[in-house]
Amino acid sequence: MRMFDAVPKQVEEELSRRGFLHLAGMFVVSVASTQAQNAGPYPDPNYRQLDSWIVIHEDSTATFYVGKTDLGQGTGTAFRQMMADELDVAFEKTKIIMGSTDVTVDQGGSGGSDAIQVDGWPMRRVAAEARRVLLEMAGQRLGVGVDQLVVSNAVVSVKGEPGKRVSYGELIGGKKFNVALSGNDVNGTTGLAKVKAVQDLKIVGQSPQRYDIPPKVDGTLKWAVDVKLPGMVHARNVKPPVAGAKLVSIDEASVKGLPGFVRVVSKGNYVAVVCEREEQAINAARKLKVNWEKPAEAPFPASEDLFTYMRAAKPMSERKTPVVGNPEAAFASAAKVIEADYDIPFQGHTSFAPAHAMADPSNGQMTIYTNDMKSYGMRLGVAKFLGIPKEQVRVIWMDGPQGYGRTAADDAGFEAAYLAKELGRPVRVQWMRDEEQAWDTKGPAFTCKLRGGLDASGNMIAFDYDSQCCNYGHVGYNEPDTVLIAQLMGVRKNPPNAGGGATPDDMYAIPNRRMSSKVVRLPLIHETPLRTGNLRDPNGPQVTFASESFMDEMALAAKADPVEFRLKLFAGSTKDDSGFKRARSIAVVKAAAEAYGWKPRSSPQRQAKGDILSGRGFAYSFRSQTVVANAVDVEVNRKTGQVWVKRIVVAQDCGLVINPEGVKGTIIGGTLHALSRTLYEEMTFDTEKVLDRDWVNHPTLTHMDSPEKIDIVLVNGDPNPQRPDLPHYGAGETVCKPILAAVANAIFDATGVRLRRLPFKKARVLAALNAVG
Amino acid sequence: MSKISLKVNGASHSVDVDPTTPLLYVLRNDLDLHGPRFGCGLGQCGACTVIINGAAVRSCVLPVSAVRSEITTLEGLSKGGTLDPVQQAWIQEQVPQCGFCQNGQILTAKVLLDKNPNPTDEQIRKGMAGALCRCMTYYKIQAAVKVAAQLKKSATGVGA
Ligand code: FES
Ligand code: FES
């Protein structure tokens, strides 16, 4: 075994160049002189120091240090583009280090699609500040005022005298800036310099290839799953057979004689087996005999009874948006009132690979190698969980399989840290497929009741939205009471999380509107496989499925074309101040309809060719300033119930686009992930455990489902599109919202059957088709 | 434990492991070949794919003692420092999102194209169907397989 395999190569290189050898394990042993620096503790990097963000090397290349993580959408590449552009260094001459808590400032890791929208700003500002400082230094060196200087590709020269020049490397290469920054928090970090006008950006708006793709394709990337350390052992968990079970006893003799056996570790209801080799740990965890006692009360209703249970359950909390107009009066005066219920089940993150992490307790510190998207949260959470100061914990982020929110409650990192502390040796933990499928965090289930009123001319004059959701555990910054190991050990949040509902965030100008969302709880809210977590726009896909399906139901009642019906609602006037958002919504809806070639007509069309019924559908969504619309074509096989989404048009306005090809990749991934949730994904459970625990019984979208054609239109719908300060909004999660309803609307167009319960599995579609004959 | 000899990417190795150990763990933990990865351990996803005798094989369900022929992993795909046309196409088309599944996608595509240099859209879908991706890069993969087919042809054309 190659013993030292821990820190990603680029991190290793950069750290040694910076002169801080933050290396673990083997290096500490073999490079004794650096031991003091390696040993920790690991104080927070200071965001108010330019040196925490940018290092310029002697060869005029730059390394950026940012507190974010890249979930595979190429945000690292986008950060480099933004910072290189402000700094005036060629993109290829830059590198980036992300998400390692001891060397990058705390920007919270990933989440909420805010990487570009929020965190991109301090990155741009600090890079602009570095450029300003370098220009000042160059002015002194060359004996001219800063206004006499031009800079290109890290070389500063005197205007009109290109021979008079000095490079960034010559000015500061290998040395520190020692420049203080200001800002009340990391998001506000700034120097004196202003960022460039959009018109002056040269690298932003281009599509350099993602730097992380070649090593992912040729097999050279070091992933979090690849970390190896001297003296390491492997652990596997033994989960309770049913939710809420109590551990009675462990028969350690059942595994003691097995090869490589090291130890059984258990506390409360948490049980792990540790062995020298990975396959030995897997084998021992399967063989370990544990006695469990079932809970007296069933932890949850069976999945087929879930919505009945949820509708009848007493809410724990309610969230209301301010009432617009007078909904009651409007409904009373309406010519037509439409009402519909929509049900969305629990859906898993079901990441491609299960939870995993390595923890190293060397030197009395705790280093965790992980793909945790919120490495800073994990650092705080683990410190609290283990009862040690956060300065003793560092979390090194590395690439991993994405679960899009799964690692906001990163169980394996906490488990590895706990076991490493217990054993005094580096421990690698990994869950098995069935554990991940059953026990990962879940996207909350929703049941939504919608009501709409039309006046005599078919205008939508009233809207009422009321939902109940199972979202009680909804937190997501690796809090020590959200991870499973802590809950199994009896850690409880007191009082329990109130959870949070969600309401549509469309921009329709409906003059009378009331919206309320309630949280209901299942009997068991801790130690449960139905623990909710942030699944890629935590509630957006569910709520938007209901609201955008309902918009088509309203359009049908108004005998209107669904796109025209929506556009009319954007044009309406209300007292709120949403004009900016509404203008951009109009631009995106029109762009999608145009790219699709949408001809106005009302649904359903019921076009049939043999057993294949075809139809089209539309949906729109808004989230945190980003607008998306989908137009899709579907084919429904009336003999089998199989749905194929043949064509998808996505129009999106996310403001200033940093890397168009990167954004397109994100759009395709997010859209198809939501399509998988539309067609296949659903947690099934009886009254005590999750039932379908592999890819055969819990299917996902596959190559067979991939659309024939995806068209993407990037829209700049800003009312002042040339403004020099055009903002960059988040691209990730808004795209996950509209496709569910777009497909439902297209199935209705194809078949005349309205599906109001996700997902649209073959059997469910077929039953619905047969029910209407 | 027993001594087992393996030939991987042109090199011979001898390991001392339980003969029932799935090949995946031996490749990853004993031979430091990290291209194949654990996704399901059930033969359902393709993350652990390696090539044996020209076939895409799931190393998570193959006991190491059952291996008779040379194994090629993702690391062994490039020839003389040049990436395989499939890998080149993957970079050109910027296929991966997180990339974790791409070992399985790339090796499955390689085997598909070795057997059928001109696959139709339907043959690509069917040939790739068992390789799962939770980032849903299917659309880009299917485009990249076609690009790889072209690259392969031009590479063969110049006798490479
Ligand atoms: S890990 Fe082998 S097929 Fe999934
Ligand atoms: S690229 Fe992430 S699982 Fe396929």
PDB file of C-alpha atoms in Angstrom, chain A residues 11 14-15 18 51-55 57 63-67 83 95-98 103-105 107 123:
ATOM      1  CA  VAL A  11      -3.402  21.062  -2.130  1.00  0.00           C
ATOM      2  CA  GLU A  14       0.272  24.644  -2.736  1.00  0.00           C
ATOM      3  CA  LEU A  15       0.617  24.167   0.961  1.00  0.00           C
ATOM      4  CA  ARG A  18       3.106  28.599   0.939  1.00  0.00           C
ATOM      5  CA  ASP A  51      -3.127  36.810   2.018  1.00  0.00           C
ATOM      6  CA  SER A  52      -5.868  34.435   3.139  1.00  0.00           C
ATOM      7  CA  TRP A  53      -7.418  34.648  -0.330  1.00  0.00           C
ATOM      8  CA  ILE A  54      -4.656  35.091  -2.870  1.00  0.00           C
ATOM      9  CA  VAL A  55      -1.046  34.028  -3.246  1.00  0.00           C
ATOM     10  CA  HIS A  57       3.982  33.147  -7.044  1.00  0.00           C
ATOM     11  CA  THR A  63      -3.477  30.574  -6.310  1.00  0.00           C
ATOM     12  CA  PHE A  64      -6.900  31.448  -4.947  1.00  0.00           C
ATOM     13  CA  TYR A  65      -8.166  30.149  -1.614  1.00  0.00           C
ATOM     14  CA  VAL A  66     -11.927  30.131  -1.236  1.00  0.00           C
ATOM     15  CA  GLY A  67     -14.282  28.705   1.354  1.00  0.00           C
ATOM     16  CA  MET A  83     -10.931  36.164  -9.743  1.00  0.00           C
ATOM     17  CA  LYS A  95      -5.199  27.564  -9.386  1.00  0.00           C
ATOM     18  CA  ILE A  96      -7.776  27.259  -6.696  1.00  0.00           C
ATOM     19  CA  ILE A  97      -7.928  25.570  -3.313  1.00  0.00           C
ATOM     20  CA  MET A  98     -11.402  25.062  -1.847  1.00  0.00           C
ATOM     21  CA  VAL A 103      -6.359  27.147   4.818  1.00  0.00           C
ATOM     22  CA  THR A 104      -9.471  28.657   3.266  1.00  0.00           C
ATOM     23  CA  VAL A 105     -11.695  31.262   4.879  1.00  0.00           C
ATOM     24  CA  GLN A 107     -17.587  30.882   3.256  1.00  0.00           C
ATOM     25  CA  MET A 123     -13.951  36.774  -4.399  1.00  0.00           C
TER      26      MET A 123
END
